[in-house]
Coordinates of C-alpha atoms and ligand atoms in Angstrom, one line a residue:
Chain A
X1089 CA -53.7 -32.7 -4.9
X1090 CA -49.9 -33.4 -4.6
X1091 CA -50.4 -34.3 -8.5
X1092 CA -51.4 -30.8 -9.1
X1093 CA -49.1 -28.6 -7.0
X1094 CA -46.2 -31.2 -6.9
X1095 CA -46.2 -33.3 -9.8
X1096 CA -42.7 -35.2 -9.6
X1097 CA -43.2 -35.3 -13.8
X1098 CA -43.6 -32.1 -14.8
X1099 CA -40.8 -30.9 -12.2
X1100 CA -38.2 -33.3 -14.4
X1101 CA -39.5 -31.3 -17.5
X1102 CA -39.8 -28.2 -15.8
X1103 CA -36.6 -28.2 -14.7
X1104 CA -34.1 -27.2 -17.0
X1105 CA -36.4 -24.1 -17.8
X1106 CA -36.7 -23.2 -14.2
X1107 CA -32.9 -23.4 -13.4
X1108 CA -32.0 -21.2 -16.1
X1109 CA -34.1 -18.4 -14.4
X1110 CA -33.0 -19.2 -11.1
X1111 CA -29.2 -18.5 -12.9
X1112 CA -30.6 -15.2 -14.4
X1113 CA -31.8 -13.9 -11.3
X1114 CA -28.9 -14.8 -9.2
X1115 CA -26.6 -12.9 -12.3
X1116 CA -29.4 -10.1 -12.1
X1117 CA -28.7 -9.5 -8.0
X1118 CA -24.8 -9.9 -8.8
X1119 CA -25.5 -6.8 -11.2
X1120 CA -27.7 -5.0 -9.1
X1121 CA -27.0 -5.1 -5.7
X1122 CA -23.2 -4.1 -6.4
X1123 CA -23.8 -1.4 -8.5
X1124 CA -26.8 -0.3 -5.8
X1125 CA -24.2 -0.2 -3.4
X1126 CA -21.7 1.6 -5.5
X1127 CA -24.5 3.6 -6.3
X1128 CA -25.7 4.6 -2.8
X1129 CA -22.1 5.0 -1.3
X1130 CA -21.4 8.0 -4.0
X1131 CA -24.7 9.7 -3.0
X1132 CA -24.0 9.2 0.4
X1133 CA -20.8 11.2 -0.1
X1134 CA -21.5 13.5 -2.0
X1135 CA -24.0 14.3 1.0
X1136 CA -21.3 15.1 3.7
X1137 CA -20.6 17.8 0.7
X1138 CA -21.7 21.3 2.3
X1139 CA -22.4 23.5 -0.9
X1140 CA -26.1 23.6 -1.8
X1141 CA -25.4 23.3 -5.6
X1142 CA -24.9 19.6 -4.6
X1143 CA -27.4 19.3 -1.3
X1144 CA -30.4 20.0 -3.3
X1145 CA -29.9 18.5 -6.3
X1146 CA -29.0 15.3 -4.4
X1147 CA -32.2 15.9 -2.1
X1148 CA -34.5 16.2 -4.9
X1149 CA -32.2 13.0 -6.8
X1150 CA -33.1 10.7 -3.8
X1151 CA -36.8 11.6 -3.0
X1152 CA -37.4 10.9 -6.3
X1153 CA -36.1 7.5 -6.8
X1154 CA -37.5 6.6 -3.6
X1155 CA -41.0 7.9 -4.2
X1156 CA -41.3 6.2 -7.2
X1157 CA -42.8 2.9 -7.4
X1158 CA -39.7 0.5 -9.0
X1159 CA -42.5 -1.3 -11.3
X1160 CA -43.6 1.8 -12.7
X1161 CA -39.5 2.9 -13.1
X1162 CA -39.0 -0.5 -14.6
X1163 CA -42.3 0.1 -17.4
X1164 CA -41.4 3.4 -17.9
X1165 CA -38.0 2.5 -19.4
X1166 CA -38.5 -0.3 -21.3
X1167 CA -41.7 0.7 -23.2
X1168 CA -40.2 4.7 -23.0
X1169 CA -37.1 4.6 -24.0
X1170 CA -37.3 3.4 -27.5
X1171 CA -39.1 6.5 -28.8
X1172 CA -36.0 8.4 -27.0
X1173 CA -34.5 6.2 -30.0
X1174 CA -32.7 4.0 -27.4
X1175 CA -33.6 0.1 -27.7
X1176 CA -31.7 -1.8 -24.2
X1177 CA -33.6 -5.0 -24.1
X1178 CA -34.9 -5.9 -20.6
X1179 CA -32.2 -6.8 -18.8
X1180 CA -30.7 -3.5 -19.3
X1181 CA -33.9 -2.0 -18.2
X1182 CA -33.8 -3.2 -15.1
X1183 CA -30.1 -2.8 -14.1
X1184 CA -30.7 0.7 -14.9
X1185 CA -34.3 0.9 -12.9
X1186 CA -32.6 -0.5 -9.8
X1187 CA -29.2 1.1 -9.5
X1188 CA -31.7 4.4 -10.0
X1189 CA -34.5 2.8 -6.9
X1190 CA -32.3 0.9 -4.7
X1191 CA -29.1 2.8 -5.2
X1192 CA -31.4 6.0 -3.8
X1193 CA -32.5 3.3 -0.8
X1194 CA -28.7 2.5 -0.3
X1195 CA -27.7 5.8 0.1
X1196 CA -30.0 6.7 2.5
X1197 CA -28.7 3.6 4.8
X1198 CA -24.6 4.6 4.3
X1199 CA -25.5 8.6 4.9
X1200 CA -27.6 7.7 8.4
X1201 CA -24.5 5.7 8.7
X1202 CA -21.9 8.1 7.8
X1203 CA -23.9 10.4 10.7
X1204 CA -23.8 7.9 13.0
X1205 CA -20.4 8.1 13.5
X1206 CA -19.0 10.7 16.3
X1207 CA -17.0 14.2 14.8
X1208 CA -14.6 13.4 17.0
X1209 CA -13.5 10.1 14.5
X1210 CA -12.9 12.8 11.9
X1211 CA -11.4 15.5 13.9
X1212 CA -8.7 13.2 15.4
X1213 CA -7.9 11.6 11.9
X1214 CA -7.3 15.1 10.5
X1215 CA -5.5 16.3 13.3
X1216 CA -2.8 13.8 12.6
X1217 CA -3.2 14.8 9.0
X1218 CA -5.3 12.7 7.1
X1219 CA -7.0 14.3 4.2
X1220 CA -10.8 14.6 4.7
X1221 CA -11.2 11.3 2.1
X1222 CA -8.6 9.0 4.1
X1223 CA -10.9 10.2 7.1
X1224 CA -14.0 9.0 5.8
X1225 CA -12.0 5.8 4.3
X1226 CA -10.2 4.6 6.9
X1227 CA -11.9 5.6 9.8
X1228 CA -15.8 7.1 9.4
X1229 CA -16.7 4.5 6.4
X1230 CA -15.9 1.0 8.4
X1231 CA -17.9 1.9 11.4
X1232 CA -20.7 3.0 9.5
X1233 CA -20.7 -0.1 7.5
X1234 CA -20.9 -2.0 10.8
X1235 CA -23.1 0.1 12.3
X1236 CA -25.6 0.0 9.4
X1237 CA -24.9 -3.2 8.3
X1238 CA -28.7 -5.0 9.5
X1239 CA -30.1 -2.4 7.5
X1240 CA -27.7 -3.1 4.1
X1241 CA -28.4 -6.7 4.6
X1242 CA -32.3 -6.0 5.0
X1243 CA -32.5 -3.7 1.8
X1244 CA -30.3 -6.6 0.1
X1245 CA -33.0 -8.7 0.9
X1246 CA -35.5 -6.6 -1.0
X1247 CA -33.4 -6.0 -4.2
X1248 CA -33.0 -9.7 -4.4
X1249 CA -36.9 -10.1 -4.0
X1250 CA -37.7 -7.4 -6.2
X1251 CA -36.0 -8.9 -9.5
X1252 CA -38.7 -10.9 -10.0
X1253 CA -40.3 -7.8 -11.4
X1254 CA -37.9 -8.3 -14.3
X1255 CA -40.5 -10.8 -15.6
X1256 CA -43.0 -8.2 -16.8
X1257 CA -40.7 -6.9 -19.2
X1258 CA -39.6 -10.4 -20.3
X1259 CA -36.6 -10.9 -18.5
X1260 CA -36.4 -14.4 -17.9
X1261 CA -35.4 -14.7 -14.0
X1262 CA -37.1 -17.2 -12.0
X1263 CA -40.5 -16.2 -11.6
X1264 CA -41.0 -15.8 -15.7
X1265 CA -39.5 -18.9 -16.7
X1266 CA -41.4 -20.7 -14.0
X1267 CA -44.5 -18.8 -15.8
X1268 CA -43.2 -20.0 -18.6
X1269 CA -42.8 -23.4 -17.9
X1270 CA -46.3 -23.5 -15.9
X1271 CA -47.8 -22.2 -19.5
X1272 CA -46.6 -25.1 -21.2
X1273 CA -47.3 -27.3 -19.0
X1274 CA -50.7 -26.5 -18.0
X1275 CA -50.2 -26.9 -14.6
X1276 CA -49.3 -24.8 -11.3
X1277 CA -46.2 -26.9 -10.1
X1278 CA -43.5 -24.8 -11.8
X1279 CA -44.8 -21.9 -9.9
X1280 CA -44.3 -23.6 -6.7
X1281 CA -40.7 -24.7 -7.2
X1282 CA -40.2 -20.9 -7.7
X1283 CA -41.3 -20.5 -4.8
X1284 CA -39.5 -23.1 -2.6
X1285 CA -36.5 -21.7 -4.6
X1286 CA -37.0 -17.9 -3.4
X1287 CA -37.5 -19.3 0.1
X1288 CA -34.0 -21.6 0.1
X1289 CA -32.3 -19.1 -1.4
X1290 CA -33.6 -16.1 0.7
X1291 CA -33.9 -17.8 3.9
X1292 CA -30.1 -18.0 5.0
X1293 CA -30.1 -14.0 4.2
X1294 CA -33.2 -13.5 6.9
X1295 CA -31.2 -16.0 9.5
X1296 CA -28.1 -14.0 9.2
X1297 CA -30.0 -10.6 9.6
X1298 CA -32.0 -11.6 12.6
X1299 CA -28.4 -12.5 14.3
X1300 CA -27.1 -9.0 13.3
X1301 CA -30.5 -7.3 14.5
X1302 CA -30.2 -9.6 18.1
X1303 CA -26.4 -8.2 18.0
X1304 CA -27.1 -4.9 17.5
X1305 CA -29.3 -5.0 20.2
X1306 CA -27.3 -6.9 22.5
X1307 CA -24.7 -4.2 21.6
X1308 CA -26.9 -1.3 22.6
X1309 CA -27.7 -2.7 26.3
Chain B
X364 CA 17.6 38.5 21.8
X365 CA 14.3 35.6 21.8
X366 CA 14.1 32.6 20.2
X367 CA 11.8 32.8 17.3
X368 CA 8.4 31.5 18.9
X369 CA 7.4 28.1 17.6
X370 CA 3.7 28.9 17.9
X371 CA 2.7 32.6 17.1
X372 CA -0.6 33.6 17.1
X373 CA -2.0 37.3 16.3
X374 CA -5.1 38.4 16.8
X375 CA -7.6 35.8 16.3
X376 CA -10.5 36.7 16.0
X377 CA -13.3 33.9 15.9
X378 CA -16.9 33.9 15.4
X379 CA -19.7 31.2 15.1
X380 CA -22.2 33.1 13.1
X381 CA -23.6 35.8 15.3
X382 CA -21.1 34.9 18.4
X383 CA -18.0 36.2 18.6
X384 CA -15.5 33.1 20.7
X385 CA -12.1 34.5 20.2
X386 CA -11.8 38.6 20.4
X387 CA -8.1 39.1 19.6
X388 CA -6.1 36.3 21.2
X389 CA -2.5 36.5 21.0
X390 CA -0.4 33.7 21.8
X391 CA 3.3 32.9 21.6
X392 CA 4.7 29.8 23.1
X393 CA 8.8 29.4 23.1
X394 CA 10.1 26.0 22.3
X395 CA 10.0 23.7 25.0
X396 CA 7.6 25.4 26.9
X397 CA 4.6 24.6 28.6
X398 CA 1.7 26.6 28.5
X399 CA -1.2 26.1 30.7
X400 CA -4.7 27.6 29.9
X401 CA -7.8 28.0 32.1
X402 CA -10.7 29.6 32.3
X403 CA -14.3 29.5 32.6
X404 CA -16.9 27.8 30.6
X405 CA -17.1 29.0 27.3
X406 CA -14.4 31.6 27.3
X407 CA -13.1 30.1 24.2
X408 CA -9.9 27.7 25.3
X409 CA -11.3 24.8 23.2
X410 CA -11.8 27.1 20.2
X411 CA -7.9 28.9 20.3
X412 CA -6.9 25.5 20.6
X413 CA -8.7 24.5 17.1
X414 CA -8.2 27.3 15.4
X415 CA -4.2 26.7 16.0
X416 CA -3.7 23.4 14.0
X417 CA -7.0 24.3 11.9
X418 CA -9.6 22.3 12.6
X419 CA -11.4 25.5 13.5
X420 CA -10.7 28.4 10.9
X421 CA -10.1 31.6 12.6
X422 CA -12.6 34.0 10.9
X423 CA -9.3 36.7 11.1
X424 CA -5.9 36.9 12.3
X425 CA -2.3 34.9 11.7
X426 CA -1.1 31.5 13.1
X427 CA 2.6 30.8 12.0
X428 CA 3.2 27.1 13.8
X429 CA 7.4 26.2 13.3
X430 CA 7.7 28.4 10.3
X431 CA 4.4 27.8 8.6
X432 CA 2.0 29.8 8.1
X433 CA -0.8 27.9 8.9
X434 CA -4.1 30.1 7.4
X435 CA -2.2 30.7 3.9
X436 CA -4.4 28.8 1.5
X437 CA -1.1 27.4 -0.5
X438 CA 0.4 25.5 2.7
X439 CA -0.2 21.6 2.3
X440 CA -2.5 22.0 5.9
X441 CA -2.2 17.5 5.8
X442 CA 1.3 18.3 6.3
X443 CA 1.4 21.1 8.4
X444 CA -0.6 19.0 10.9
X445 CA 1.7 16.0 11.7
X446 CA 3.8 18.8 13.0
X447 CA 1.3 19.6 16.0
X448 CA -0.3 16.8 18.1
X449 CA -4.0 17.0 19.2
X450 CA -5.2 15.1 22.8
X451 CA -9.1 15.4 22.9
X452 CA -10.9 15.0 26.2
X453 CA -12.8 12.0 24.7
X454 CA -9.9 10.7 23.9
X455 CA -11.6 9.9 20.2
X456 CA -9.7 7.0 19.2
X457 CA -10.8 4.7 16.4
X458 CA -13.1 1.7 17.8
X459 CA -12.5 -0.3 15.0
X460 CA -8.6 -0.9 15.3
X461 CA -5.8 -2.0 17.5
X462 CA -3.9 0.2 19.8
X463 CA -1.3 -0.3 17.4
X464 CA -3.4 0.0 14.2
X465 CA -4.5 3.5 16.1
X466 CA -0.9 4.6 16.3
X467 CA -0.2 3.3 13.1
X468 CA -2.8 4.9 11.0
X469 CA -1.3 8.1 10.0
X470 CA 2.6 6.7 10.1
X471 CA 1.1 5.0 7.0
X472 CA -1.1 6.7 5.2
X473 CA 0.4 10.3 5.5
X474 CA 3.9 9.9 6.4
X475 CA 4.0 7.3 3.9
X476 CA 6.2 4.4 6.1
X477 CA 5.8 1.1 5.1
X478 CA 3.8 -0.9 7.3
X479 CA 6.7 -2.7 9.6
X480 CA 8.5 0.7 10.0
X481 CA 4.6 2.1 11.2
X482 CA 4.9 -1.0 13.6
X483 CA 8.5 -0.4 15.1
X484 CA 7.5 3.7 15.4
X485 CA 4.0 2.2 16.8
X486 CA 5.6 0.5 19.1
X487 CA 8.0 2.3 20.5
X488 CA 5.1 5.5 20.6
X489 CA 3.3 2.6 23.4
X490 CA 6.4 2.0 25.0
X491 CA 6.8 5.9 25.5
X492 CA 3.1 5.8 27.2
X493 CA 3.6 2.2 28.9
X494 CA 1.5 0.3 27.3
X495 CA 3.6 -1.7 25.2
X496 CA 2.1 -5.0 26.1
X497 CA -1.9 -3.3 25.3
X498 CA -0.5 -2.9 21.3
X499 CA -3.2 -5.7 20.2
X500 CA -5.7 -4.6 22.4
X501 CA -8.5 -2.4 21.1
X502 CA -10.2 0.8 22.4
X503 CA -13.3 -1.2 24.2
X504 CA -11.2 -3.3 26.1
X505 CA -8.7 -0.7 27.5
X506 CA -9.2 1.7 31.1
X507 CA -10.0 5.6 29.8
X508 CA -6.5 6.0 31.4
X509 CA -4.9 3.4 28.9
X510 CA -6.9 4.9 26.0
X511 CA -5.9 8.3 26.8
X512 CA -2.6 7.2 26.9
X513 CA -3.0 5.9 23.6
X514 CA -4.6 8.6 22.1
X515 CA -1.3 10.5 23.0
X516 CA 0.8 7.8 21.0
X517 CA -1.0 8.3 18.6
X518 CA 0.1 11.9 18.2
X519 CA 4.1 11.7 19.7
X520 CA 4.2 8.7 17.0
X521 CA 4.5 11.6 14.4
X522 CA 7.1 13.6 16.0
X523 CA 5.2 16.7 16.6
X524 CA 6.6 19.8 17.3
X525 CA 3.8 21.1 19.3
X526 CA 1.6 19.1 21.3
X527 CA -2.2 20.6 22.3
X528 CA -3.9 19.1 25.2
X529 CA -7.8 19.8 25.4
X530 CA -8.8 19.1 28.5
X531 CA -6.9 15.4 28.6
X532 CA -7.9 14.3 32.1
X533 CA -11.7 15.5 32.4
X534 CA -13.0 12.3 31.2
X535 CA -11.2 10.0 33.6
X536 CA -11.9 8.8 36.8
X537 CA -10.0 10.6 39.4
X538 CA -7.5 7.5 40.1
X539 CA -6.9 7.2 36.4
X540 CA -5.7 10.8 36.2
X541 CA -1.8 10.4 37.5
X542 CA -1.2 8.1 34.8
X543 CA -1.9 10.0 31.7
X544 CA -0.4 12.9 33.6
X545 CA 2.8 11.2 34.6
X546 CA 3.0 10.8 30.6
X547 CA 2.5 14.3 29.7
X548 CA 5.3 15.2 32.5
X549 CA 7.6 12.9 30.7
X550 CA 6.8 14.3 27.6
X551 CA 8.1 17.9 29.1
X552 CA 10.9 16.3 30.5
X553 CA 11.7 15.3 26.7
X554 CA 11.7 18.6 26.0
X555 CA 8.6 18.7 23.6
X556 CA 6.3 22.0 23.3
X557 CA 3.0 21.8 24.9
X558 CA -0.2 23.8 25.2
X559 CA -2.5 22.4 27.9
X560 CA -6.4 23.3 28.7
X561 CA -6.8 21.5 31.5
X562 CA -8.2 22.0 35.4
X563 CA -5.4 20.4 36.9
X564 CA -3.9 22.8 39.0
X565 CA -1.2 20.7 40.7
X566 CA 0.0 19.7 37.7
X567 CA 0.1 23.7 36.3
X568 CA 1.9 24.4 39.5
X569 CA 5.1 21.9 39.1
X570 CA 4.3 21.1 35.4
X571 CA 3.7 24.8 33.9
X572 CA 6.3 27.7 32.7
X573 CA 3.5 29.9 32.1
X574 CA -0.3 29.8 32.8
X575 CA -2.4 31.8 30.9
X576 CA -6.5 33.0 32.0
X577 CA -8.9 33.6 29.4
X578 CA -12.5 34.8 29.7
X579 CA -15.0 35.8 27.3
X580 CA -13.0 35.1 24.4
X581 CA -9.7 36.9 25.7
X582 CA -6.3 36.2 27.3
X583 CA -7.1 38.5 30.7
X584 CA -3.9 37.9 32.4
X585 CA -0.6 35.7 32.3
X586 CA 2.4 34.7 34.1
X587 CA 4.4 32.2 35.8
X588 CA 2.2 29.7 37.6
X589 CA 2.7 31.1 41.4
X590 CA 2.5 34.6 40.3
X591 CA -1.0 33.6 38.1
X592 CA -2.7 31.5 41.1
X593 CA -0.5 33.4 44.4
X594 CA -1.0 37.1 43.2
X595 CA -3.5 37.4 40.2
X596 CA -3.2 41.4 38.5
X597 CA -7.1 41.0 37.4
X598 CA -10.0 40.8 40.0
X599 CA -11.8 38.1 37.0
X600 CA -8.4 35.7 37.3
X601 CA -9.1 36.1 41.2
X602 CA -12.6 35.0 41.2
X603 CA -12.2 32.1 39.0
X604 CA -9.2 30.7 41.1
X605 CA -10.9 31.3 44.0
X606 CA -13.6 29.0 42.6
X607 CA -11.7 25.9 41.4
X608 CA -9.7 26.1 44.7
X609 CA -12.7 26.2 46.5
X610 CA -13.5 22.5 44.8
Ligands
ATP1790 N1 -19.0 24.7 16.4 C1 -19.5 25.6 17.1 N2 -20.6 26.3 16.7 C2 -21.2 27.3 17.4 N3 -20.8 27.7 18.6 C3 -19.6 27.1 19.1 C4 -19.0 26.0 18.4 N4 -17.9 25.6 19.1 C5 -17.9 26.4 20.2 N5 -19.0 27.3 20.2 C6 -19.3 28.3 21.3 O1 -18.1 29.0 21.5 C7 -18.0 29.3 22.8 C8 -16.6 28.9 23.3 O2 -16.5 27.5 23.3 P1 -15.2 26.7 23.7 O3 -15.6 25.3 23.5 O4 -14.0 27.2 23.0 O5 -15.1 27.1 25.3 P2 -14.2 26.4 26.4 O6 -13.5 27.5 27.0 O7 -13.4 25.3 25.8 O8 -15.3 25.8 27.4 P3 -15.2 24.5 28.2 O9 -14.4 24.8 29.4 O10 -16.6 24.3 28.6 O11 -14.6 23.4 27.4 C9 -19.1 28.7 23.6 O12 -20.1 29.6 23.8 C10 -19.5 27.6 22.6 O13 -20.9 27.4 22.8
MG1791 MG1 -13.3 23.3 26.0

């Protein structure tokens, strides 16, 4: 049994193959979660913009991304885009599928955010003169982070898990070079020290957010 | 002859969609004086007070605040509004800072001090208020009196030329209330210009040059503060002293 699932042998072999994905998927999360973030916080602005040449547009934008399965994004691109006559290689693909999904996901988090923070923050900022960006800078944008922060930390969480998607257009993260190294080796342990990996390295991340959650609810007694 | 007035207001005129708050206010406040405003619920007090440094527009009429003329779209509004203080009843300071780093905020980032010049204007703005030993302290862990107190540091910091006062003591409990009074009465002593909605009426009657009544979206009647609450001209100013004295 522990010769199938955990053969000490075939993790030696394995290894080298499997720690270059677990390298491409941590560089694929340093790409993605920033640029979801970036991503999000520009939506989430350009919501607080009144005019409803931006409101639906940005409406529509969101729903969109959100409605739409991220696998299906992800496929779409990779095998549509070169008849567009534009060839980006996997990795591209999915940098561009998730700053689309989870920078729509993002957004939502920093606008219900943005609202959760009293008029009166603004209102006394601008009465001493701050434009209406140092307002939302300086004062609105840090205690929405901090208000929203379990929820960026729980979306995080998902991003990180969902680059293992990048494997079905042969990006090799974790999960496809464990595939790949289970295939040569004709057996199931490679799959399993993916696994442990996505649980070490996720595990921390689900620690830290239950303290925020406990704190945040702590907070609202 | 009169000093030019250092707040003149003409006919404002303000509606939110299908109600109509102000009905043709005119106001003109003299420098150094203090102007107390009451009324009832909803007769527009909060509004006039917006609509004077802008955070409400008026949807018609003039506002010329020290010279400037505050609802012409070329004036630099950021800069117009260092020149007139704001006190909200909820005191609204920023939870996420200091005392100091409250006070400090706009020194910096729109009067363009350097940070240890913010610090020695922040600090002196505390001492003003008494709370020079509460500068590291933040909102959550100071009395609604010590915020408030704050909050009106945060303003005199700037050097306003006019200070507007909504309603600065309804929040408080009643033996925090002398405190951020006894500031604003040392802020008329220093001579600054101040336009208070409050219900305060002590302090109106030793405090005030002029009260003014509003109702219904229109100055009724005003005066000096024992002619306004002794001998009201208007049966409407009567009532509604009669009431809050009644309290
Ligand atoms: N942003 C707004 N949108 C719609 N209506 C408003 C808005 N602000 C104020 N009003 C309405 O305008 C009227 C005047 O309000 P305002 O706050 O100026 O009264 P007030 O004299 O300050 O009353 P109070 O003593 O209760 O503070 C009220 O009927 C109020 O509901
Ligand atoms: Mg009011």
């Amino acid at each position: 049994m522990i010769q199938t699932f955990f053969n000490v042998e075939i993790i030696a072999a394995a290894w080298p193959i499997v720690l270059s994905g677990l390298l491409n998927t941590v560089l694929l999360s340093l790409i993605v979660v920033p640029l979801g973030l970036f991503g999000g916080l520009i939506l989430a602005l350009l919501a607080s913009v009144k005019s409803p040449w931006v409101r639906w547009p940005l409406m529509a934008w969101v729903d969109f991304f959100r409605a739409f399965p991220p696998l299906v994004l992800l496929i779409l691109l990779f095998a549509g885009l070169p008849f567009a006559g534009l060839e980006l290689g996997g990795f591209a693909c999915v940098a561009i599928a998730f700053f689309l999904n989870t920078g729509s996901y993002y957004g939502e988090i920093f606008r219900a955010g943005i609202e959760s923070v009293p008029q009166g923050q603004v209102e006394a900022g601008r009465s001493t003169g701050l434009s209406r960006l140092q307002a939302m800078g300086y004062i609105v944008l840090p205690q929405a982070v901090r208000n929203v922060l379990p929820d960026l930390l729980s979306n995080t969480l998902e991003v990180v898990k969902l680059t293992s998607l990048g494997s079905v257009v042969a990006v090799p993260e974790l999960l496809y070079q464990a595939r790949q190294a289970q295939s040569l080796t004709y057996n199931p342990t490679p799959i399993v020290v993916a696994a442990v990996i996505y649980f070490l390295m996720l595990w921390p991340l689900v620690r830290l957010l239950s303290r925020l959650e406990n704190r945040a609810l702590a907070g609202r007694r | 002859m009169t000093p030019q007035p250092i707040v003149d207001a003409r006919a404002i005129h303000k509606h939110f969609g299908a109600l109509h708050v102000l009905k043709g206010v005119d106001l003109k406040v003299a420098e150094r004086e203090l102007v107390f405003v009451i009324g009832p619920s909803g007769s527009g007090k909060s509004t006039l007070l917006r609509c004077l440094n802008r955070l409400e527009e008026p949807s018609s009429g003039s506002i010329v605040v020290d010279g400037i003329d505050m609802l012409d779209p070329r004036t630099d509004i950021n800069h117009a509004r260092q020149r007139i203080g704001m006190v909200f009843q909820s005191f609204n300071l920023y939870p996420h800072m200091t005392a100091l780093g409250n006070v400090t905020l706009a020194l910096r980032k729109v009067a363009g001090k350097s940070r240890a010049e913010a610090d020695a204007l922040g600090h002196a703005a505390l001492e003003r208020v008494g709370l020079a030993d509460r500068a590291e302290h933040t909102p959550g862990q100071l009395s609604g009196g010590q915020q408030q107190r704050v909050a009106i540091a945060r303003s005199i910091a700037l050097e306003p030329r006019v200070m507007l006062f909504d309603e600065p003591t309804s929040a408080l409990d009643p033996e925090l209330v002398g405190s951020v009074l006894a500031v604003m009465r040392s802020l008329r002593e220093s001579g600054m210009t101040m336009i208070v909605v409050s219900h305060e009426m002590g302090f109106a009657r030793n405090a005030a040059d002029r009260v003014v009544f509003m109702d219904d979206g229109l100055i009724v009647e005003q005066g000096p503060p024992a002619a306004i609450f002794e001998t009201p001209a208007h049966e409407r100013t009567r009532a509604f002293i009669g009431q809050i004295q009644r309290h």
